[in-house]
mmCIF file of C-alpha atoms in Angstrom:
data_model
loop_
_atom_site.group_PDB
_atom_site.id
_atom_site.type_symbol
_atom_site.label_atom_id
_atom_site.label_comp_id
_atom_site.label_asym_id
_atom_site.label_seq_id
_atom_site.Cartn_x
_atom_site.Cartn_y
_atom_site.Cartn_z
ATOM 1 C CA MET N 184 5.466 -5.880 24.214
ATOM 2 C CA LYS N 185 2.449 -3.567 24.070
ATOM 3 C CA ARG N 186 -0.619 -3.188 26.246
ATOM 4 C CA ILE N 187 -3.894 -4.007 24.503
ATOM 5 C CA ALA N 188 -5.361 -0.749 25.824
ATOM 6 C CA ASP N 189 -2.632 1.191 24.037
ATOM 7 C CA ILE N 190 -2.869 -0.502 20.644
ATOM 8 C CA ILE N 191 -6.663 -0.198 20.434
ATOM 9 C CA ARG N 192 -6.553 3.539 21.168
ATOM 10 C CA GLY N 193 -8.404 5.474 18.452
ATOM 11 C CA LEU N 194 -10.140 2.382 17.064
ATOM 12 C CA PRO N 195 -13.975 2.163 16.889
ATOM 13 C CA VAL N 196 -14.193 -0.253 19.823
ATOM 14 C CA LYS N 197 -17.728 -1.292 20.743
ATOM 15 C CA GLU N 198 -16.889 -3.223 23.912
ATOM 16 C CA VAL N 199 -13.951 -4.843 25.703
ATOM 17 C CA ARG N 200 -14.419 -7.972 27.766
ATOM 18 C CA GLY N 201 -11.505 -8.855 30.012
ATOM 19 C CA ASP N 202 -8.427 -6.975 31.211
ATOM 20 C CA ALA N 203 -7.173 -4.641 28.461
ATOM 21 C CA SER N 204 -4.093 -3.748 30.531
ATOM 22 C CA VAL N 205 -2.410 -7.075 29.700
ATOM 23 C CA PHE N 206 0.571 -7.064 27.342
ATOM 24 C CA ILE N 207 0.926 -8.818 23.990
ATOM 25 C CA LYS N 208 4.079 -9.496 21.991
ATOM 26 C CA ASP N 209 2.585 -9.913 18.491
ATOM 27 C CA ILE N 210 -0.558 -9.787 16.343
ATOM 28 C CA HIS N 211 -1.790 -12.470 13.909
ATOM 29 C CA TYR N 212 -4.790 -12.944 11.619
ATOM 30 C CA ASP N 213 -3.784 -16.580 10.941
ATOM 31 C CA SER N 214 -4.970 -18.665 13.883
ATOM 32 C CA ARG N 215 -2.204 -21.230 13.270
ATOM 33 C CA LYS N 216 0.389 -18.628 14.261
ATOM 34 C CA ALA N 217 -1.417 -17.277 17.326
ATOM 35 C CA GLY N 218 -0.041 -18.476 20.656
ATOM 36 C CA GLN N 219 0.685 -17.267 24.153
ATOM 37 C CA GLU N 220 1.027 -13.473 24.522
ATOM 38 C CA ASP N 221 -0.340 -12.940 20.998
ATOM 39 C CA LEU N 222 -3.501 -11.189 19.826
ATOM 40 C CA PHE N 223 -5.563 -12.966 17.156
ATOM 41 C CA VAL N 224 -7.717 -10.862 14.817
ATOM 42 C CA ALA N 225 -10.700 -12.787 13.435
ATOM 43 C CA ILE N 226 -11.211 -11.534 9.870
ATOM 44 C CA ARG N 227 -14.145 -12.490 7.674
ATOM 45 C CA GLY N 228 -12.621 -13.488 4.327
ATOM 46 C CA PHE N 229 -14.094 -14.560 1.010
ATOM 47 C CA GLN N 230 -13.724 -18.265 1.791
ATOM 48 C CA GLN N 231 -13.169 -18.480 5.546
ATOM 49 C CA ASP N 232 -14.427 -16.637 8.602
ATOM 50 C CA GLY N 233 -11.693 -16.167 11.195
ATOM 51 C CA HIS N 234 -14.289 -16.389 13.959
ATOM 52 C CA ARG N 235 -14.504 -20.132 13.247
ATOM 53 C CA PHE N 236 -10.891 -20.484 14.351
ATOM 54 C CA LEU N 237 -11.162 -18.645 17.669
ATOM 55 C CA PRO N 238 -11.370 -21.917 19.680
ATOM 56 C CA ALA N 239 -8.297 -23.306 17.861
ATOM 57 C CA ALA N 240 -6.256 -20.201 18.655
ATOM 58 C CA HIS N 241 -7.461 -20.327 22.258
ATOM 59 C CA GLN N 242 -6.433 -23.992 22.514
ATOM 60 C CA GLN N 243 -2.928 -23.000 21.349
ATOM 61 C CA GLY N 244 -2.616 -20.618 24.285
ATOM 62 C CA CYS N 245 -3.801 -17.358 22.723
ATOM 63 C CA ARG N 246 -5.782 -15.279 25.196
ATOM 64 C CA ALA N 247 -6.314 -11.959 23.376
ATOM 65 C CA PHE N 248 -8.734 -11.524 20.495
ATOM 66 C CA MET N 249 -10.228 -8.861 18.260
ATOM 67 C CA VAL N 250 -13.669 -9.914 17.068
ATOM 68 C CA GLU N 251 -16.908 -8.723 15.561
ATOM 69 C CA GLU N 252 -18.877 -11.181 17.704
ATOM 70 C CA PHE N 253 -17.887 -12.395 21.174
ATOM 71 C CA ALA N 254 -17.096 -16.085 21.657
ATOM 72 C CA PRO N 255 -17.161 -18.290 24.791
ATOM 73 C CA LEU N 256 -13.399 -18.302 25.433
ATOM 74 C CA PRO N 257 -12.433 -18.615 29.130
ATOM 75 C CA ASP N 258 -9.747 -16.377 30.656
ATOM 76 C CA SER N 259 -9.526 -14.209 27.546
ATOM 77 C CA VAL N 260 -9.561 -10.547 26.570
ATOM 78 C CA GLN N 261 -11.902 -9.839 23.662
ATOM 79 C CA VAL N 262 -12.083 -6.498 21.858
ATOM 80 C CA GLN N 263 -15.235 -6.082 19.787
ATOM 81 C CA VAL N 264 -15.182 -3.792 16.735
ATOM 82 C CA PRO N 265 -17.737 -3.336 13.928
ATOM 83 C CA ASP N 266 -15.338 -4.607 11.216
ATOM 84 C CA THR N 267 -12.095 -6.413 12.064
ATOM 85 C CA ARG N 268 -10.657 -6.010 8.570
ATOM 86 C CA GLN N 269 -11.094 -2.231 8.724
ATOM 87 C CA ALA N 270 -9.690 -2.101 12.268
ATOM 88 C CA LEU N 271 -6.613 -4.229 11.502
ATOM 89 C CA PRO N 272 -4.459 -1.565 9.762
ATOM 90 C CA TYR N 273 -4.957 0.936 12.598
ATOM 91 C CA LEU N 274 -4.283 -1.760 15.192
ATOM 92 C CA ALA N 275 -1.061 -2.594 13.315
ATOM 93 C CA LYS N 276 -0.121 1.071 12.986
ATOM 94 C CA ASN N 277 -0.392 1.530 16.757
ATOM 95 C CA PHE N 278 1.478 -1.703 17.465
ATOM 96 C CA PHE N 279 4.379 -0.721 15.208
ATOM 97 C CA ASP N 280 4.654 2.799 16.663
ATOM 98 C CA HIS N 281 3.386 4.762 13.651
ATOM 99 C CA VAL N 282 6.672 4.242 11.779
ATOM 100 C CA THR N 283 5.028 5.129 8.436
ATOM 101 C CA ASP N 284 4.616 8.704 9.672
ATOM 102 C CA GLU N 285 8.416 9.000 9.768
ATOM 103 C CA MET N 286 8.922 7.825 6.168
ATOM 104 C CA LYS N 287 8.121 9.300 2.766
ATOM 105 C CA ILE N 288 5.953 6.676 1.083
ATOM 106 C CA VAL N 289 5.038 6.614 -2.608
ATOM 107 C CA GLY N 290 2.138 4.490 -3.848
ATOM 108 C CA VAL N 291 1.953 3.442 -7.498
ATOM 109 C CA THR N 292 -1.394 2.288 -8.873
ATOM 110 C CA GLY N 293 -2.887 1.595 -12.303
ATOM 111 C CA THR N 294 -3.703 -1.373 -14.518
ATOM 112 C CA ASN N 295 -0.316 -1.641 -16.238
ATOM 113 C CA GLY N 296 3.190 -0.393 -15.496
ATOM 114 C CA LYS N 297 3.087 -0.443 -11.684
ATOM 115 C CA THR N 298 6.017 -2.805 -11.223
ATOM 116 C CA THR N 299 8.382 -1.200 -13.743
ATOM 117 C CA THR N 300 7.527 2.313 -12.529
ATOM 118 C CA ALA N 301 8.107 1.258 -8.913
ATOM 119 C CA TYR N 302 11.516 -0.227 -9.770
ATOM 120 C CA LEU N 303 12.537 2.850 -11.759
ATOM 121 C CA LEU N 304 11.501 5.160 -8.945
ATOM 122 C CA HIS N 305 13.261 2.970 -6.382
ATOM 123 C CA GLY N 306 16.429 3.374 -8.457
ATOM 124 C CA ILE N 307 16.044 7.153 -8.661
ATOM 125 C CA LEU N 308 15.431 7.519 -4.915
ATOM 126 C CA SER N 309 18.395 5.250 -4.166
ATOM 127 C CA ALA N 310 20.641 7.458 -6.306
ATOM 128 C CA ALA N 311 19.240 10.536 -4.546
ATOM 129 C CA GLY N 312 20.202 9.143 -1.117
ATOM 130 C CA TRP N 313 16.656 8.547 0.109
ATOM 131 C CA ASN N 314 17.509 4.950 1.127
ATOM 132 C CA PRO N 315 14.171 3.570 -0.103
ATOM 133 C CA GLY N 316 12.458 0.259 0.536
ATOM 134 C CA LEU N 317 10.430 -1.410 -2.218
ATOM 135 C CA ILE N 318 7.211 -3.437 -2.085
ATOM 136 C CA SER N 319 6.352 -4.854 -5.501
ATOM 137 C CA THR N 320 4.636 -7.787 -7.161
ATOM 138 C CA VAL N 321 8.051 -9.374 -7.727
ATOM 139 C CA GLU N 322 9.872 -8.799 -4.449
ATOM 140 C CA THR N 323 10.187 -6.734 -1.318
ATOM 141 C CA VAL N 324 13.462 -4.878 -0.789
ATOM 142 C CA LEU N 325 14.362 -3.762 2.743
ATOM 143 C CA GLY N 326 17.796 -2.178 2.709
ATOM 144 C CA GLU N 327 20.103 -5.018 1.649
ATOM 145 C CA GLU N 328 17.417 -7.659 2.273
ATOM 146 C CA ARG N 329 15.369 -9.046 -0.625
ATOM 147 C CA ARG N 330 12.311 -11.268 -0.204
ATOM 148 C CA PRO N 331 10.010 -12.764 -2.873
ATOM 149 C CA SER N 332 6.496 -11.272 -2.756
ATOM 150 C CA GLN N 333 3.336 -13.312 -2.223
ATOM 151 C CA ARG N 334 0.945 -10.684 -3.609
ATOM 152 C CA THR N 335 1.083 -7.190 -5.122
ATOM 153 C CA THR N 336 0.095 -5.438 -1.888
ATOM 154 C CA PRO N 337 0.411 -7.418 1.372
ATOM 155 C CA GLU N 338 -2.315 -7.612 4.010
ATOM 156 C CA SER N 339 -2.282 -4.515 6.235
ATOM 157 C CA LEU N 340 -0.647 -6.226 9.222
ATOM 158 C CA ASP N 341 2.119 -7.667 7.022
ATOM 159 C CA LEU N 342 2.538 -4.287 5.350
ATOM 160 C CA TYR N 343 3.071 -2.434 8.625
ATOM 161 C CA ARG N 344 5.446 -5.183 9.760
ATOM 162 C CA LEU N 345 7.508 -4.586 6.596
ATOM 163 C CA PHE N 346 7.547 -0.830 7.180
ATOM 164 C CA ALA N 347 8.719 -1.394 10.767
ATOM 165 C CA ARG N 348 11.557 -3.543 9.441
ATOM 166 C CA MET N 349 12.458 -0.889 6.849
ATOM 167 C CA HIS N 350 12.478 1.800 9.528
ATOM 168 C CA LYS N 351 14.741 -0.304 11.742
ATOM 169 C CA LEU N 352 17.142 -0.736 8.810
ATOM 170 C CA GLY N 353 17.267 3.024 8.273
ATOM 171 C CA CYS N 354 15.023 3.371 5.223
ATOM 172 C CA LYS N 355 13.876 6.966 4.908
ATOM 173 C CA SER N 356 11.352 6.249 2.162
ATOM 174 C CA ALA N 357 9.486 3.456 0.416
ATOM 175 C CA VAL N 358 7.949 2.806 -2.985
ATOM 176 C CA MET N 359 5.078 0.373 -3.168
ATOM 177 C CA GLU N 360 2.626 -0.970 -5.688
ATOM 178 C CA VAL N 361 -0.958 -0.425 -4.578
ATOM 179 C CA SER N 362 -3.521 -2.748 -6.136
ATOM 180 C CA SER N 363 -7.224 -1.997 -6.470
ATOM 181 C CA HIS N 364 -7.925 -5.101 -4.365
ATOM 182 C CA ALA N 365 -5.748 -3.687 -1.587
ATOM 183 C CA LEU N 366 -7.579 -0.358 -1.647
ATOM 184 C CA ASP N 367 -10.997 -2.018 -1.506
ATOM 185 C CA LEU N 368 -9.877 -4.413 1.246
ATOM 186 C CA HIS N 369 -8.410 -1.650 3.484
ATOM 187 C CA ARG N 370 -4.836 -2.977 3.302
ATOM 188 C CA THR N 371 -3.323 0.497 2.907
ATOM 189 C CA ASP N 372 -5.615 2.300 5.351
ATOM 190 C CA GLY N 373 -3.771 4.581 7.754
ATOM 191 C CA ILE N 374 -0.714 5.031 5.536
ATOM 192 C CA HIS N 375 0.167 8.623 4.731
ATOM 193 C CA PHE N 376 1.332 8.670 1.116
ATOM 194 C CA THR N 377 3.653 11.555 0.294
ATOM 195 C CA ALA N 378 2.939 10.887 -3.377
ATOM 196 C CA ALA N 379 0.525 8.713 -5.334
ATOM 197 C CA VAL N 380 1.138 7.738 -8.963
ATOM 198 C CA PHE N 381 -1.489 6.802 -11.554
ATOM 199 C CA THR N 382 -0.252 4.910 -14.629
ATOM 200 C CA ASN N 383 -3.425 4.059 -16.586
ATOM 201 C CA LEU N 384 -6.728 2.228 -16.393
ATOM 202 C CA GLY N 385 -7.704 -0.688 -18.607
ATOM 203 C CA ARG N 386 -10.183 -3.532 -18.467
ATOM 204 C CA ASP N 387 -8.723 -5.786 -15.791
ATOM 205 C CA HIS N 388 -9.835 -7.308 -12.467
ATOM 206 C CA LEU N 389 -13.494 -6.890 -13.410
ATOM 207 C CA ASP N 390 -14.127 -10.346 -11.938
ATOM 208 C CA PHE N 391 -13.472 -8.748 -8.537
ATOM 209 C CA HIS N 392 -14.852 -5.225 -9.038
ATOM 210 C CA GLY N 393 -17.772 -6.027 -11.360
ATOM 211 C CA ASP N 394 -17.479 -3.083 -13.751
ATOM 212 C CA MET N 395 -15.132 -0.280 -14.798
ATOM 213 C CA GLU N 396 -16.742 2.343 -12.558
ATOM 214 C CA ARG N 397 -16.180 0.316 -9.405
ATOM 215 C CA TYR N 398 -12.668 -0.572 -10.574
ATOM 216 C CA PHE N 399 -11.887 3.109 -11.097
ATOM 217 C CA ALA N 400 -13.501 4.049 -7.772
ATOM 218 C CA ALA N 401 -11.147 1.632 -6.008
ATOM 219 C CA LYS N 402 -8.078 3.177 -7.676
ATOM 220 C CA LYS N 403 -9.307 6.705 -6.977
ATOM 221 C CA LYS N 404 -9.351 6.068 -3.213
ATOM 222 C CA LEU N 405 -5.563 6.389 -3.158
ATOM 223 C CA PHE N 406 -5.803 9.963 -4.471
ATOM 224 C CA ASP N 407 -8.888 10.982 -2.511
ATOM 225 C CA ARG N 408 -6.912 10.370 0.705
ATOM 226 C CA LEU N 409 -4.075 12.703 -0.233
ATOM 227 C CA GLU N 410 -3.750 15.827 1.873
ATOM 228 C CA GLN N 411 -2.645 19.335 1.010
ATOM 229 C CA ASN N 412 1.025 19.388 -0.046
ATOM 230 C CA ASP N 413 0.972 15.676 -0.939
ATOM 231 C CA ARG N 414 1.559 14.921 -4.621
ATOM 232 C CA ALA N 415 -0.694 13.281 -7.191
ATOM 233 C CA VAL N 416 1.310 12.189 -10.249
ATOM 234 C CA LEU N 417 -1.091 11.592 -13.120
ATOM 235 C CA ASN N 418 -0.883 10.319 -16.685
ATOM 236 C CA ALA N 419 -2.303 13.256 -18.658
ATOM 237 C CA ASP N 420 -2.895 10.979 -21.675
ATOM 238 C CA ASP N 421 -5.355 8.786 -19.772
ATOM 239 C CA PRO N 422 -8.909 10.223 -19.587
ATOM 240 C CA TYR N 423 -9.422 8.925 -16.044
ATOM 241 C CA SER N 424 -6.760 11.341 -14.756
ATOM 242 C CA ALA N 425 -9.091 14.310 -15.181
ATOM 243 C CA ARG N 426 -11.624 12.654 -12.878
ATOM 244 C CA ILE N 427 -8.947 11.993 -10.265
ATOM 245 C CA MET N 428 -7.781 15.602 -10.538
ATOM 246 C CA ALA N 429 -11.265 16.999 -9.921
ATOM 247 C CA ASP N 430 -11.471 15.728 -6.321
ATOM 248 C CA CYS N 431 -7.805 15.611 -5.313
ATOM 249 C CA ARG N 432 -6.547 17.901 -2.502
ATOM 250 C CA GLY N 433 -2.878 17.230 -3.248
ATOM 251 C CA ASP N 434 -0.592 19.050 -5.662
ATOM 252 C CA ILE N 435 -1.082 17.834 -9.242
ATOM 253 C CA ILE N 436 1.913 16.797 -11.356
ATOM 254 C CA THR N 437 1.221 15.425 -14.834
ATOM 255 C CA TYR N 438 3.220 13.560 -17.456
ATOM 256 C CA SER N 439 2.554 13.001 -21.141
ATOM 257 C CA LEU N 440 4.049 11.575 -24.319
ATOM 258 C CA ASN N 441 3.003 14.553 -26.431
ATOM 259 C CA ASP N 442 1.367 17.344 -24.399
ATOM 260 C CA PRO N 443 3.769 20.270 -23.760
ATOM 261 C CA SER N 444 1.429 21.589 -21.048
ATOM 262 C CA ALA N 445 2.180 18.539 -18.862
ATOM 263 C CA THR N 446 4.648 18.991 -15.990
ATOM 264 C CA VAL N 447 6.912 16.386 -17.599
ATOM 265 C CA TRP N 448 6.611 15.453 -21.262
ATOM 266 C CA LEU N 449 8.518 13.528 -23.892
ATOM 267 C CA LYS N 450 10.169 16.044 -26.173
ATOM 268 C CA GLU N 451 12.048 13.538 -28.318
ATOM 269 C CA TYR N 452 13.008 9.882 -28.409
ATOM 270 C CA ARG N 453 14.929 7.510 -30.636
ATOM 271 C CA THR N 454 15.030 3.764 -30.978
ATOM 272 C CA LEU N 455 18.542 2.391 -30.560
ATOM 273 C CA LYS N 456 20.099 -0.962 -31.359
ATOM 274 C CA GLU N 457 19.878 -1.880 -27.677
ATOM 275 C CA GLY N 458 17.009 0.130 -26.215
ATOM 276 C CA MET N 459 16.138 3.766 -26.748
ATOM 277 C CA SER N 460 17.132 7.314 -25.866
ATOM 278 C CA ALA N 461 14.884 10.207 -24.935
ATOM 279 C CA THR N 462 14.790 13.856 -23.989
ATOM 280 C CA LEU N 463 12.335 14.856 -21.281
ATOM 281 C CA ALA N 464 11.140 18.385 -20.702
ATOM 282 C CA LEU N 465 10.953 19.155 -16.968
ATOM 283 C CA PRO N 466 10.070 22.410 -15.174
ATOM 284 C CA SER N 467 13.799 22.901 -14.509
ATOM 285 C CA GLY N 468 14.884 22.223 -18.090
ATOM 286 C CA GLU N 469 15.594 19.221 -20.286
ATOM 287 C CA ILE N 470 17.271 15.919 -19.443
ATOM 288 C CA PHE N 471 18.609 13.342 -21.869
ATOM 289 C CA PHE N 472 18.984 9.638 -21.091
ATOM 290 C CA SER N 473 19.377 6.266 -22.757
ATOM 291 C CA THR N 474 17.898 2.998 -21.503
ATOM 292 C CA ALA N 475 17.783 -0.691 -22.331
ATOM 293 C CA LEU N 476 13.999 -0.557 -21.966
ATOM 294 C CA VAL N 477 11.965 -0.483 -25.171
ATOM 295 C CA GLY N 478 8.402 0.287 -26.235
ATOM 296 C CA LYS N 479 5.816 3.000 -25.819
ATOM 297 C CA PHE N 480 4.566 1.512 -22.546
ATOM 298 C CA ASN N 481 8.050 1.848 -21.057
ATOM 299 C CA LEU N 482 8.217 5.465 -22.169
ATOM 300 C CA TYR N 483 5.147 5.999 -20.009
ATOM 301 C CA ASN N 484 6.799 4.164 -17.100
ATOM 302 C CA LEU N 485 9.935 6.313 -17.445
ATOM 303 C CA LEU N 486 7.858 9.472 -17.594
ATOM 304 C CA ALA N 487 5.883 8.420 -14.520
ATOM 305 C CA ALA N 488 9.068 7.785 -12.530
ATOM 306 C CA ALA N 489 10.657 11.050 -13.680
ATOM 307 C CA ALA N 490 7.496 13.036 -12.900
ATOM 308 C CA THR N 491 7.335 11.506 -9.408
ATOM 309 C CA ALA N 492 10.977 12.431 -8.807
ATOM 310 C CA VAL N 493 10.141 15.990 -9.860
ATOM 311 C CA ALA N 494 7.110 15.942 -7.556
ATOM 312 C CA LEU N 495 9.273 14.885 -4.615
#
């Protein structure tokens, strides 16, 4: 249970109507789930406006609301903010006790390779004793728990709920795919990423972003938010990496299939009957491995995971 006054601390609150000292037990952005002792956040979506469902949530017993416009709801507490979608991740972060600040979180973004790179890195961190969680397009892994995923990057409230569960299960780190949609829709706002990984940029999702520049700008947000001593792991063979590098405050680690000046590069590889083998050149020396994965694109995924491990 948390007091409303405590979980809205630091948010751009315009006005509070009602008693903000009351306690709530949970937060929802789906009015069908909001009941007594819950707070309902009315989000304006692409198809529905959550403000339309304020009376329904109120009828179900909900008496606490975060809104952009006040509604005639008797005996309620209403917190008005300029943008409920932008406020939601920070509300969730406060509600779940800032657990992400106690974990090392790695975000993987790019058009292709996010899922494979995330799985590879999850495997490396597991072997290194980092006890990582995983949030991917395929599934979410929380310790020994595995759940099928509904989308690449969950809504911010769901994301913080997952991190709270990971933290409770003793996860010290997490690897997650970060989609361009998620970055544009503020789903990852408030998360401190220890490292951010860029795989590549191709012509995809232009129905949502409109053109390549806006698509790239969405991806770049992940790296623009990095702080000093955070790590940006970039594909040196993709021309967009140079533009990310120009504005990034974090430490730059690069990987490449053929550039010896990259932090991690592919010195040699061979195709095998069942997969391939490769030698990677790292700052600390060379490592040799074999894998059941095949193809040039998987070489990039392997390099990205190895470079991130070096970065960490």
